[in-house]
PDB file of C-alpha atoms and ligand atoms in Angstrom:
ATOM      1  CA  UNK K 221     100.153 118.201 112.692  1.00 46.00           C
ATOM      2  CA  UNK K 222      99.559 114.280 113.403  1.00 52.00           C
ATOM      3  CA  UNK K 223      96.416 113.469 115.145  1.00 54.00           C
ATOM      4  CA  UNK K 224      94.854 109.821 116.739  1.00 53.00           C
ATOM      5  CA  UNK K 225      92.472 108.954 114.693  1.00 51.00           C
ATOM      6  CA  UNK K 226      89.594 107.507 115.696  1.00 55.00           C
ATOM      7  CA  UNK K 227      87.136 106.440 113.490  1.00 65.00           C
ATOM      8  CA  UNK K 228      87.615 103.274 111.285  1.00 85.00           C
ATOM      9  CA  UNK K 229      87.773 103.308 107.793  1.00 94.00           C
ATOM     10  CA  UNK K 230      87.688 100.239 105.727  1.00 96.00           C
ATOM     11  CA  UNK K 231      91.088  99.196 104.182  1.00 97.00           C
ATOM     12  CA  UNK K 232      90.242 100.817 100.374  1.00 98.00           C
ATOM     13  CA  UNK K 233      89.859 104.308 102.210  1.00 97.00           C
ATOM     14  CA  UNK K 234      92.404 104.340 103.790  1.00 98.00           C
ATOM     15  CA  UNK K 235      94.653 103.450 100.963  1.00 98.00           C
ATOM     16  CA  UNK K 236      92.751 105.573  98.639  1.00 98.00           C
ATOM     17  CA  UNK K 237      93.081 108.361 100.625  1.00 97.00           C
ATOM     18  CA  UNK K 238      96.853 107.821 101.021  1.00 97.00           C
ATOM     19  CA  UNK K 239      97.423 107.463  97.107  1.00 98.00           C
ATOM     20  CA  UNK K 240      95.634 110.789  96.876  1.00 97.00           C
ATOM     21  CA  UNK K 241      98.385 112.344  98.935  1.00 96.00           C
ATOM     22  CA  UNK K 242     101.416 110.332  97.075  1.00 97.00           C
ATOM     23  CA  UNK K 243      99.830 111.652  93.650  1.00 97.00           C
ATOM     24  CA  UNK K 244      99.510 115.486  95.227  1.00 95.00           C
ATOM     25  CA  UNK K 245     103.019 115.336  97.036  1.00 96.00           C
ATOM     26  CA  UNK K 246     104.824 113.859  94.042  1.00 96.00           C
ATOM     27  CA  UNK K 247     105.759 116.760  91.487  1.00 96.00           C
ATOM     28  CA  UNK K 248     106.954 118.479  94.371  1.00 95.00           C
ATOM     29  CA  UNK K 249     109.727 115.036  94.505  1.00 96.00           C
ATOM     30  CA  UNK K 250     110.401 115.942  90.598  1.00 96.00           C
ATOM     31  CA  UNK K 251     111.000 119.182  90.702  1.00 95.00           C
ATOM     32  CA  UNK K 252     113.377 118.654  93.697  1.00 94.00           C
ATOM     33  CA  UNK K 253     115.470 115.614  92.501  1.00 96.00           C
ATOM     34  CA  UNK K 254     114.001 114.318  89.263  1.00 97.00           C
ATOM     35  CA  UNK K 255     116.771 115.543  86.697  1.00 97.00           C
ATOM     36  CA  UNK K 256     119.132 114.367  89.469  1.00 97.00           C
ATOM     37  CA  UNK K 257     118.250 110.594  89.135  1.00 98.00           C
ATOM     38  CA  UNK K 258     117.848 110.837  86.045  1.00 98.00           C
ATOM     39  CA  UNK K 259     121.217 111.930  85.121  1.00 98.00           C
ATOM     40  CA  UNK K 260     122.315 109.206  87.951  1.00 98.00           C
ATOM     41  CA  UNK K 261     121.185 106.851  86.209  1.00 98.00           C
ATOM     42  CA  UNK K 262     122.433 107.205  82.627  1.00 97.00           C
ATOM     43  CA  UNK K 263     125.828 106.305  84.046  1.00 97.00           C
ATOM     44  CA  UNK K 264     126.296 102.224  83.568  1.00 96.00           C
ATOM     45  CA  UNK K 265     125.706 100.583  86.327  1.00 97.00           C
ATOM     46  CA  UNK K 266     124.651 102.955  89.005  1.00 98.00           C
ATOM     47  CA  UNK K 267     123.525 102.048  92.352  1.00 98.00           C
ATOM     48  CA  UNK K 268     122.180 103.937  94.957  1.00 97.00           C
ATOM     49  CA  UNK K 269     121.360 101.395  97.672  1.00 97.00           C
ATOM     50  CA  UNK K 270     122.403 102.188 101.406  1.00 96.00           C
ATOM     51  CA  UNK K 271     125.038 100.079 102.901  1.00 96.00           C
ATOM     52  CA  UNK K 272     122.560  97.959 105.275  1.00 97.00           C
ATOM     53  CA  UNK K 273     120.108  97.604 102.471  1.00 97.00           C
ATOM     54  CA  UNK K 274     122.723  96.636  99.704  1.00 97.00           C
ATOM     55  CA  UNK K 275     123.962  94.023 102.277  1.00 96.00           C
ATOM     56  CA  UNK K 276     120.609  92.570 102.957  1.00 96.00           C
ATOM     57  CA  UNK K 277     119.900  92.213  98.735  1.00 94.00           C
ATOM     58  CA  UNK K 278     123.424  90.976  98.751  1.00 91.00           C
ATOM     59  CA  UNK K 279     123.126  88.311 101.125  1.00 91.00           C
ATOM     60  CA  UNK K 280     120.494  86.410  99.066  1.00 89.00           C
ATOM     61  CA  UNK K 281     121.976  86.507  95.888  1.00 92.00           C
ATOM     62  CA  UNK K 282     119.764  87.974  93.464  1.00 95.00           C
ATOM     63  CA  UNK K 283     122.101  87.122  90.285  1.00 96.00           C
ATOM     64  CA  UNK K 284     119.184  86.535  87.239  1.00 96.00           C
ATOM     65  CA  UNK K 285     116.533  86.463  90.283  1.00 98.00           C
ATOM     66  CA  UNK K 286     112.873  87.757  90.229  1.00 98.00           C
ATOM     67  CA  UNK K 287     112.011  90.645  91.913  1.00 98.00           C
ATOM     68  CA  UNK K 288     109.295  92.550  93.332  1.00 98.00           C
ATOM     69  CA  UNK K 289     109.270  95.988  94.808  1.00 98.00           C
ATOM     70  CA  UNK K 290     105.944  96.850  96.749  1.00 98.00           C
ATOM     71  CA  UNK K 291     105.478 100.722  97.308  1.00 98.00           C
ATOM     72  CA  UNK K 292     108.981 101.203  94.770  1.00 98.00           C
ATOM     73  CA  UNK K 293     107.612 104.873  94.249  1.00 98.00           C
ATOM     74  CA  UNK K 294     109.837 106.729  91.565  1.00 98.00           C
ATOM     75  CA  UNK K 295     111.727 103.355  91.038  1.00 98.00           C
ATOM     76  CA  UNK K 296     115.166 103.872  91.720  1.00 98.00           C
ATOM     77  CA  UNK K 297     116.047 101.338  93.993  1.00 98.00           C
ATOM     78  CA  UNK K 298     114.881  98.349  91.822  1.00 98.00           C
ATOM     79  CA  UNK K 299     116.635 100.370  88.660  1.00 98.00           C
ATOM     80  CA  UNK K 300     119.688  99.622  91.215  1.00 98.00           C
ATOM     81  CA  UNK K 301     119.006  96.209  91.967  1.00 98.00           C
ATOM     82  CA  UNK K 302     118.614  95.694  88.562  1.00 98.00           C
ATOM     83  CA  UNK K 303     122.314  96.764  88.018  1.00 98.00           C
ATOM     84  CA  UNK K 304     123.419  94.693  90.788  1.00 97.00           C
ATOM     85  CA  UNK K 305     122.241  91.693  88.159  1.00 97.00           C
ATOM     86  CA  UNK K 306     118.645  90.873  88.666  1.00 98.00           C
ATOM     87  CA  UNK K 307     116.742  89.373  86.383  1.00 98.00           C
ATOM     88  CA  UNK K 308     113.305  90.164  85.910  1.00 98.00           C
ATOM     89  CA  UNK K 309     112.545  93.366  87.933  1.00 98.00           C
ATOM     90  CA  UNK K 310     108.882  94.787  88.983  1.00 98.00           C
ATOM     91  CA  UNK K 311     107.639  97.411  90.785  1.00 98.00           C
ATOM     92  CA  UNK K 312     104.172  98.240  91.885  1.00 99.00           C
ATOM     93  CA  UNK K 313     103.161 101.243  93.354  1.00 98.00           C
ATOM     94  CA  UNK K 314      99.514 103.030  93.839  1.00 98.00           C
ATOM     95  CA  UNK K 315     100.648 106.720  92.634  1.00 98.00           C
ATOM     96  CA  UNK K 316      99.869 106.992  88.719  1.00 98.00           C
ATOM     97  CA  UNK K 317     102.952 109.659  88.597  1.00 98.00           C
ATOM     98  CA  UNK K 318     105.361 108.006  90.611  1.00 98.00           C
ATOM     99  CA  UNK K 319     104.890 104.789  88.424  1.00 98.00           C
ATOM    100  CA  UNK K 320     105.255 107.317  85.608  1.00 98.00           C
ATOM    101  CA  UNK K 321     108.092 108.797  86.943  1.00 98.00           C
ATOM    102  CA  UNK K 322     109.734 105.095  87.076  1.00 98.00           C
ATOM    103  CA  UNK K 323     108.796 104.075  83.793  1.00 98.00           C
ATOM    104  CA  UNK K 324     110.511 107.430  82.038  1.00 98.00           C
ATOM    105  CA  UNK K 325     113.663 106.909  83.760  1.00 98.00           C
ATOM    106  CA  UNK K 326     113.729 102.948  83.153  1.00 98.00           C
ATOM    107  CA  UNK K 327     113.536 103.568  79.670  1.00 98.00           C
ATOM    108  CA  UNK K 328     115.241 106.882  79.088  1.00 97.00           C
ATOM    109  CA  UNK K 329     118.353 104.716  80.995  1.00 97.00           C
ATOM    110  CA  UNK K 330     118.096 101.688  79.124  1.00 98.00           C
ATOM    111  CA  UNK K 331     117.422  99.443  82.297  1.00 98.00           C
ATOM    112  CA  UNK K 332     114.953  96.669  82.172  1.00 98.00           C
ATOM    113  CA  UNK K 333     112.266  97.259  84.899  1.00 98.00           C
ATOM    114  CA  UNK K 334     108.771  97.120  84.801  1.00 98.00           C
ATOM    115  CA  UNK K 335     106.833  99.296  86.529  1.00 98.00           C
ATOM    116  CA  UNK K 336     102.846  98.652  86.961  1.00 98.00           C
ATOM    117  CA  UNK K 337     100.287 101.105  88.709  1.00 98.00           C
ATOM    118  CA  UNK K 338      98.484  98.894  91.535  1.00 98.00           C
ATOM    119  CA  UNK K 339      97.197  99.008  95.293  1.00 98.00           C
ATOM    120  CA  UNK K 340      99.716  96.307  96.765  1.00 98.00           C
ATOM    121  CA  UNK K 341      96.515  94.820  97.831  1.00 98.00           C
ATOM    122  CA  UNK K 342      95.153  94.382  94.585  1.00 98.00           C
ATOM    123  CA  UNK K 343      98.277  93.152  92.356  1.00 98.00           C
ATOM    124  CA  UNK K 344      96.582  90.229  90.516  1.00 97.00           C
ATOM    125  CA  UNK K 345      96.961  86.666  89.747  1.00 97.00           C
ATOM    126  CA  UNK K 346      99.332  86.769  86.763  1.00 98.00           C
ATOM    127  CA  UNK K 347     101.698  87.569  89.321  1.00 98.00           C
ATOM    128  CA  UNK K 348     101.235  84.640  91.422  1.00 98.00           C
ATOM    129  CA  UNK K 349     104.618  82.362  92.155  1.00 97.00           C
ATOM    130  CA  UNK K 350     106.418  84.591  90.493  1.00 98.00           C
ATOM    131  CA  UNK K 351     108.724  86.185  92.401  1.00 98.00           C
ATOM    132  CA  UNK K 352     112.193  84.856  93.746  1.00 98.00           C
ATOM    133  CA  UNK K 353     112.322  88.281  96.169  1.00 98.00           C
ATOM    134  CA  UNK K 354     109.876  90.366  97.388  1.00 98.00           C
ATOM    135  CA  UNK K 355     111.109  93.559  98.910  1.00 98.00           C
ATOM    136  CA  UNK K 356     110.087  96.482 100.889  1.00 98.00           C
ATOM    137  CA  UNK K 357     112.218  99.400 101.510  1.00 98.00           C
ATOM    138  CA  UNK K 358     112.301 102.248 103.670  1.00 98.00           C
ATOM    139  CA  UNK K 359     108.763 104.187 104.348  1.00 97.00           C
ATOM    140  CA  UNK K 360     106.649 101.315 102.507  1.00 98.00           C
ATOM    141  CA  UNK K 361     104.885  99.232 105.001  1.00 98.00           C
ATOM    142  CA  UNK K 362     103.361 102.078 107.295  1.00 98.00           C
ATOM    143  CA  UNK K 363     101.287 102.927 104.231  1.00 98.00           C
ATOM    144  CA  UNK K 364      99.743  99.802 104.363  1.00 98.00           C
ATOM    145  CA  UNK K 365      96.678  98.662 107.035  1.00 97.00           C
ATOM    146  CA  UNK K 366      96.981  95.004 107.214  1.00 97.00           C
ATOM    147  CA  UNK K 367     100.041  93.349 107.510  1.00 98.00           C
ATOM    148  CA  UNK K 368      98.665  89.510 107.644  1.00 98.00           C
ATOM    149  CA  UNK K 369      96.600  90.088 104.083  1.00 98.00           C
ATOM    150  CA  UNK K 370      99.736  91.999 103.208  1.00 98.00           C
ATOM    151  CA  UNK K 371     102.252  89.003 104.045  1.00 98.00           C
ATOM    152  CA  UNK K 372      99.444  86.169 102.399  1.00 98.00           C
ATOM    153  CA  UNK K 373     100.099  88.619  99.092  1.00 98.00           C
ATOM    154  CA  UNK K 374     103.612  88.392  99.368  1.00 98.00           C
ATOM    155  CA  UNK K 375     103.562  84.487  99.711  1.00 98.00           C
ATOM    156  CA  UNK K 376     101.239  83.809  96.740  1.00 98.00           C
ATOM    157  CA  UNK K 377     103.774  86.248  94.612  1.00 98.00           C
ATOM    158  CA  UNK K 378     106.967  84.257  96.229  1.00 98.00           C
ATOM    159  CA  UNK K 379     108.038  80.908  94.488  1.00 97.00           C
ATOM    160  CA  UNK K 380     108.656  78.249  96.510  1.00 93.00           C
ATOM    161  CA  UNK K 381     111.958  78.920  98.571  1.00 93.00           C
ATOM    162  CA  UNK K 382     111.227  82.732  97.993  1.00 97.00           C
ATOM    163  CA  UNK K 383     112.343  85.544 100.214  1.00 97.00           C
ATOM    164  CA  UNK K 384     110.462  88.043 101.774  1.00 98.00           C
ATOM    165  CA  UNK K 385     113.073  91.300 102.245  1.00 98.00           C
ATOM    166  CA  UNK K 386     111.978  94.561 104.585  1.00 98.00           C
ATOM    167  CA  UNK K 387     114.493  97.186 105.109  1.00 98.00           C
ATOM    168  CA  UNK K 388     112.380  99.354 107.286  1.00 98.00           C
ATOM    169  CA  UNK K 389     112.118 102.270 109.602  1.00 98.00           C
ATOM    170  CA  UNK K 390     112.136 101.090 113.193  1.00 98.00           C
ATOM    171  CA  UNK K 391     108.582 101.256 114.967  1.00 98.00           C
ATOM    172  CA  UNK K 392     110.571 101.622 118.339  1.00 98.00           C
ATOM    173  CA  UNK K 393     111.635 105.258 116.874  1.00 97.00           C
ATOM    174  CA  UNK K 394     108.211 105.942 115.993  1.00 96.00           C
ATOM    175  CA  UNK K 395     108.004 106.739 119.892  1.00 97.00           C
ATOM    176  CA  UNK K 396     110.302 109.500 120.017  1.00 97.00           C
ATOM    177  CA  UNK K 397     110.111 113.145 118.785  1.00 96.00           C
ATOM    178  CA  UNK K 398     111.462 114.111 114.672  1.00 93.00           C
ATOM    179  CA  UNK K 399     113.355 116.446 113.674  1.00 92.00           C
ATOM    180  CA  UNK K 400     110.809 119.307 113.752  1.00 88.00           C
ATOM    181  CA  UNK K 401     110.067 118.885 117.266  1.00 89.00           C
ATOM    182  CA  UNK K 402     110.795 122.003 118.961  1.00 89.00           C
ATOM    183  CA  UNK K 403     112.080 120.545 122.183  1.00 86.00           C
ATOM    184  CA  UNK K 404     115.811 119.377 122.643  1.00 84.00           C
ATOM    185  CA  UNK K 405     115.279 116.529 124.606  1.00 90.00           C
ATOM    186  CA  UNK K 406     115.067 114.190 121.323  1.00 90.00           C
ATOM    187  CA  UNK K 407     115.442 111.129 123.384  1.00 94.00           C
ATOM    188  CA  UNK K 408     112.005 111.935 125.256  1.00 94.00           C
ATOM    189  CA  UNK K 409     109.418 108.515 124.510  1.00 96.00           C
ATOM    190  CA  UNK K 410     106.206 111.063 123.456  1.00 95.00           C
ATOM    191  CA  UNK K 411     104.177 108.533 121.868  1.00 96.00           C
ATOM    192  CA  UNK K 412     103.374 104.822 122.412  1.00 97.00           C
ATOM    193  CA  UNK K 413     104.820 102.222 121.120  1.00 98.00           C
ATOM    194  CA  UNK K 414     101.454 100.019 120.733  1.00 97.00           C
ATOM    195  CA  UNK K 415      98.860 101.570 118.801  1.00 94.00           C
ATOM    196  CA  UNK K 416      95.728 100.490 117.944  1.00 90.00           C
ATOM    197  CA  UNK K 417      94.765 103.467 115.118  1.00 93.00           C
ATOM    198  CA  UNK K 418      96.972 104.846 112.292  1.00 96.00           C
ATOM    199  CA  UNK K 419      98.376 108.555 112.997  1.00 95.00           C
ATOM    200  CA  UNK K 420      96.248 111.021 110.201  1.00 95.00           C
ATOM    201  CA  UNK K 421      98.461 113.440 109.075  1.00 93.00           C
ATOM    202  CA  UNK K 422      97.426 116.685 106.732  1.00 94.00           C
ATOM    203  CA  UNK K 423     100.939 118.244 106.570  1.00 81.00           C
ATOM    204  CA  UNK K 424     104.199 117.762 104.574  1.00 75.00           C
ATOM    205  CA  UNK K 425     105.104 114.821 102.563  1.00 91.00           C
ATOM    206  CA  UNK K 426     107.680 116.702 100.497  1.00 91.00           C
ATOM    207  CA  UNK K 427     110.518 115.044 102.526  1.00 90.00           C
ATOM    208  CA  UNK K 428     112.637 115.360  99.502  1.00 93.00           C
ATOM    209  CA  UNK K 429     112.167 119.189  98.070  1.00 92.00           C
ATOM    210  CA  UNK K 430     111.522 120.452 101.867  1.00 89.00           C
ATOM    211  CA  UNK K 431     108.715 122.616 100.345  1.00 92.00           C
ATOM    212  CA  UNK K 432     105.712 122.843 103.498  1.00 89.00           C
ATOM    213  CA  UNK K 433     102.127 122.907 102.590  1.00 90.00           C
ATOM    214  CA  UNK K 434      98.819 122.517 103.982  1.00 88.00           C
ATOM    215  CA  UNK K 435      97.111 118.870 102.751  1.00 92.00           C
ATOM    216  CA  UNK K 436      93.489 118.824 102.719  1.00 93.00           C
ATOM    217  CA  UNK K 437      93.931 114.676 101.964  1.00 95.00           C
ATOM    218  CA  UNK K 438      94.549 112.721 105.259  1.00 96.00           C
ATOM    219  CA  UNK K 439      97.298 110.653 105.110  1.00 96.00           C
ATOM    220  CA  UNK K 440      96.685 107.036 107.403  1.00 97.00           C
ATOM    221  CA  UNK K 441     100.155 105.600 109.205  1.00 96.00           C
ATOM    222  CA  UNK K 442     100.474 102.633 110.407  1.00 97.00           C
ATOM    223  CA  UNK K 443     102.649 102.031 113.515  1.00 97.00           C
ATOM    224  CA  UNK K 444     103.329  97.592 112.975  1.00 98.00           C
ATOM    225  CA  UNK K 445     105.380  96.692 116.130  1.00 98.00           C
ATOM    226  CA  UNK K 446     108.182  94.059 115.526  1.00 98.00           C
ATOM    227  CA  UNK K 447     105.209  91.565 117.085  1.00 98.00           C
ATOM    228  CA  UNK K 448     103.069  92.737 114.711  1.00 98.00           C
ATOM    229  CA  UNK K 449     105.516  91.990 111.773  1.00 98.00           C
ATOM    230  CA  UNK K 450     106.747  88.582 113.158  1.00 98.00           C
ATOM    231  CA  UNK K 451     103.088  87.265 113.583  1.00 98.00           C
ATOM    232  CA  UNK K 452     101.277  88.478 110.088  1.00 98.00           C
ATOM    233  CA  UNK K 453     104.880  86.469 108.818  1.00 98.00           C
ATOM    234  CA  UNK K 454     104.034  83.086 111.043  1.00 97.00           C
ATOM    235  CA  UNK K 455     100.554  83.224 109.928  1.00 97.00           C
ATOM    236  CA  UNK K 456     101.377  83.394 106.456  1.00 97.00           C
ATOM    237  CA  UNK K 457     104.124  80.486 106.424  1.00 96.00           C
ATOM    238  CA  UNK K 458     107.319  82.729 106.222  1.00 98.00           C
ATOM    239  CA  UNK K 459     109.935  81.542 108.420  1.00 97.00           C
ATOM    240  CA  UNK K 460     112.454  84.478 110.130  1.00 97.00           C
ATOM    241  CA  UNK K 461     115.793  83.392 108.452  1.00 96.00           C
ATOM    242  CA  UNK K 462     118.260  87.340 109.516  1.00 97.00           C
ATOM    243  CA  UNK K 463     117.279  89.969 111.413  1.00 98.00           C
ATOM    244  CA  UNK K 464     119.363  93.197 112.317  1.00 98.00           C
ATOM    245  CA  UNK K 465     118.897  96.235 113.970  1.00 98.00           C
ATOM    246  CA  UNK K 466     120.671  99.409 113.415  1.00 98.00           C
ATOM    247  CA  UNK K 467     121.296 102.966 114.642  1.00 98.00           C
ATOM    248  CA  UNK K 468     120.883 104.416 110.319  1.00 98.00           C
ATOM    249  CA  UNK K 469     117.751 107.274 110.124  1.00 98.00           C
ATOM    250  CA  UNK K 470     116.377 105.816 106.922  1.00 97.00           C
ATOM    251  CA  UNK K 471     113.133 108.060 107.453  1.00 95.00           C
ATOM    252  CA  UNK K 472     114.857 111.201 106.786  1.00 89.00           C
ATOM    253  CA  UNK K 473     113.202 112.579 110.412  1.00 93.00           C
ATOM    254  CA  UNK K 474     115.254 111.045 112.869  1.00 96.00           C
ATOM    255  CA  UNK K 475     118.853 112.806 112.450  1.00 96.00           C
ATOM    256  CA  UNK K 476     119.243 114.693 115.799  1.00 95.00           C
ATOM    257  CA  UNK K 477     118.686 110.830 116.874  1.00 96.00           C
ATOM    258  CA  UNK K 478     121.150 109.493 114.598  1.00 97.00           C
ATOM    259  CA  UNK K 479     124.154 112.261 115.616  1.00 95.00           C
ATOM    260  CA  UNK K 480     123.042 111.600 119.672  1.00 94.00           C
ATOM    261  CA  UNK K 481     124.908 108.229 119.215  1.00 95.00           C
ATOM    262  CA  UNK K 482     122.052 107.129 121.856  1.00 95.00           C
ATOM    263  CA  UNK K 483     122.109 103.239 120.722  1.00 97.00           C
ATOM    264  CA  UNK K 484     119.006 103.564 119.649  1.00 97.00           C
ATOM    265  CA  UNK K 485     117.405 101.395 116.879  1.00 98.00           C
ATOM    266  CA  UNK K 486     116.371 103.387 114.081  1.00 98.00           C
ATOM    267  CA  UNK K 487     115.852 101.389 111.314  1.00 98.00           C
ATOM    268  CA  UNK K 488     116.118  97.133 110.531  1.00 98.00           C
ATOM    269  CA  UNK K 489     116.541  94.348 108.173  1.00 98.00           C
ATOM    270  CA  UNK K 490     114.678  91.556 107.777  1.00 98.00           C
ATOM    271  CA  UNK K 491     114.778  88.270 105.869  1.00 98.00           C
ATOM    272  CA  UNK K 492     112.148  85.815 105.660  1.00 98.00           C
ATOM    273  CA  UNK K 493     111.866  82.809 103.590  1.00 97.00           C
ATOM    274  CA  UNK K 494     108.301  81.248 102.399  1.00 95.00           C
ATOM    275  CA  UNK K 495     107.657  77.610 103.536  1.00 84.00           C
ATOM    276  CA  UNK K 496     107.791  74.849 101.041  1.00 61.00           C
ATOM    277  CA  UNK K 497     103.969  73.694 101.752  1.00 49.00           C
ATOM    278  CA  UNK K 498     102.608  76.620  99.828  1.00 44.00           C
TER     279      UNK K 498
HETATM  280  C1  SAM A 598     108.226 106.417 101.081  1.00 58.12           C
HETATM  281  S1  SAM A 598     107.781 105.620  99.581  1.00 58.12           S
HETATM  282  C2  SAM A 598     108.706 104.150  99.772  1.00 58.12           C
HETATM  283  C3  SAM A 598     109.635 103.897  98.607  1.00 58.12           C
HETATM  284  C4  SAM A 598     111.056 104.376  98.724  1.00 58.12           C
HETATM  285  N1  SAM A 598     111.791 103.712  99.752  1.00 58.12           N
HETATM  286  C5  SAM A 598     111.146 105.880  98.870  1.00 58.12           C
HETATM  287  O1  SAM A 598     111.637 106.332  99.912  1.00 58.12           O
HETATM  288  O2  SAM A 598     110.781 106.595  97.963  1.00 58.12           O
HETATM  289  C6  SAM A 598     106.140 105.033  99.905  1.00 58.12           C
HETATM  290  C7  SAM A 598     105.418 104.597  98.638  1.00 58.12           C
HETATM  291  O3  SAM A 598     104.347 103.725  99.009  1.00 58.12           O
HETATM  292  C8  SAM A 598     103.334 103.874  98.061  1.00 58.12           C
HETATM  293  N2  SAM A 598     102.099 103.290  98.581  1.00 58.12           N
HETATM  294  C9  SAM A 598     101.376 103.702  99.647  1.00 58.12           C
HETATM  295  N3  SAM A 598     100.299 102.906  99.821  1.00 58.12           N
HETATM  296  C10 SAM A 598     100.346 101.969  98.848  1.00 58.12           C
HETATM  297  C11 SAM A 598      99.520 100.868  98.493  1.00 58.12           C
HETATM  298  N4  SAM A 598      98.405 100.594  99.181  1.00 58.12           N
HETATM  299  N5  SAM A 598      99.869 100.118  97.433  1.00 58.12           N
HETATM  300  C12 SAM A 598     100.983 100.408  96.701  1.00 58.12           C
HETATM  301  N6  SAM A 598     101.809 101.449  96.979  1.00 58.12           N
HETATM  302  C13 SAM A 598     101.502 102.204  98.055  1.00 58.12           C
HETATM  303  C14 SAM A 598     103.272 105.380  97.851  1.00 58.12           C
HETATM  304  O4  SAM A 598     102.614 105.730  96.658  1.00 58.12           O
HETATM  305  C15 SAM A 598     104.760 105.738  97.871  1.00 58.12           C
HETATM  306  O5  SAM A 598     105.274 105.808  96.564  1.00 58.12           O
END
């Protein structure tokens, strides 16, 4: 059940509120695909990046490069990118037991990744220039209420010459019906494109295990429009450098979408690089 909501909350609730359902949802994730990942990754070497994602990382070069994952959740992906040949590897993420769940695996495997417990918002000065990469993947920045504080983060963690990488769900497919809709017309726009609230959702994270339960935490969503994206970027001194669009669900939702070979865009890449006058 997604509603509009529409009374304003101040950035802290809303991400409190949203780490509140990460924390509830995740030990349904575990028990669904835990012992899965970790057996994954106690092979050498293993990756599990999707193709447009692995060539975005790949295109920078991140050989012995510092990297950040914002909202890395159980940790896998930056395990992988670690195993691609990264060097110093961090994730931050707001849920206590997904950072947990990262932790366990990074050392039960033997992989070098760091893993620290944080609002995005509030990851602190120790951290500043650090970073060679900072990277969002799929389902990270809708979590998050203000892109432009978001994006001045992200430069004060870059170093100079650093790269800003999103590998993100489309907000143009955010218009059109998922999976569960009931209709068959899944290429019906039923929701705007521009919106000025977050969607509050009380249903079904468990995107991973399937299980469906009744929340009693409101989740907050955040639809950013490509404009929004672009601008919080300008105003934070990080130039566009790639950008692709593809027809790849990455939000688990939009399959019927994805097998309708519609040419619609259903997830992108983006690269941006931070300006040398920081
Ligand atoms: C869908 S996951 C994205 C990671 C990965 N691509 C995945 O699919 O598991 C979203 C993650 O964002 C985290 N998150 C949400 N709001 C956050 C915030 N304000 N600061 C840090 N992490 C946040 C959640 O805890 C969750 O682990």
């Amino acid at each position: 059940m997604i509603e509009k909501k529409q009374e304003q909350l101040t950035l802290k609730q809303y991400t409190e509120s949203n780490k509140a359902a990460w924390n509830e949802v995740m030990p349904l994730h575990q028990k669904a695909a835990k012992e899965r990942w970790d057996n994954a990754f106690i092979q050498p070497g293993f990756i599990c990046l999707e193709k447009h994602e692995l060539d975005l990382i790949t295109r920078i070069g991140i050989q012995e490069k510092s990297i950040a994952h914002l909202c890395c959740n159980n940790g896998i992906e930056l395990l992988s990118i670690k195993n691609l040949g990264a060097g110093e590897c961090v994730g931050f993420d707001i849920s206590e037991l997904a950072i947990q769940e990262a932790r366990e695996r990074a050392k039960r495997s033997g992989i070098d990744c760091q893993y620290v417990q944080s609002d995005v918002y509030d990851i602190g000065p120790e951290y500043t220039a650090r970073f060679d990469m900072v990277y969002f993947s799929a389902g990270g920045l809708g979590w998050l209420p203000n892109l432009k504080l978001l994006f001045a983060k992200v430069a004060r963690m870059l170093r100079r010459d650093g790269a800003l990488c999103i590998h993100e769900i489309h907000p143009f497919s955010e218009m059109l019906p998922f999976d569960n809709y009931e209709g068959d017309d899944v290429l019906r726009v039923i929701e705007p494109y521009f919106m000025a609230e977050p969607y509050v959702e009380y249903a079904g994270l468990d995107y991973v295990g399937g299980t469906e339960y009744d929340s009693t935490i409101p989740q907050y969503w955040f639809v950013h429009t490509l404009s929004d994206i672009q601008m919080a970027m300008i105003q934070n001194q990080i130039a566009l450098e790639y950008f692709a669009e593809y027809e790849t669900d990455i939000s688990a939702g939009h399959q019927r979408i994805e097998q309708a070979k519609a040419g619609i865009p259903l997830s992108y890449a983006l690269l941006g690089r931070k300006g040398d006058t920081r």
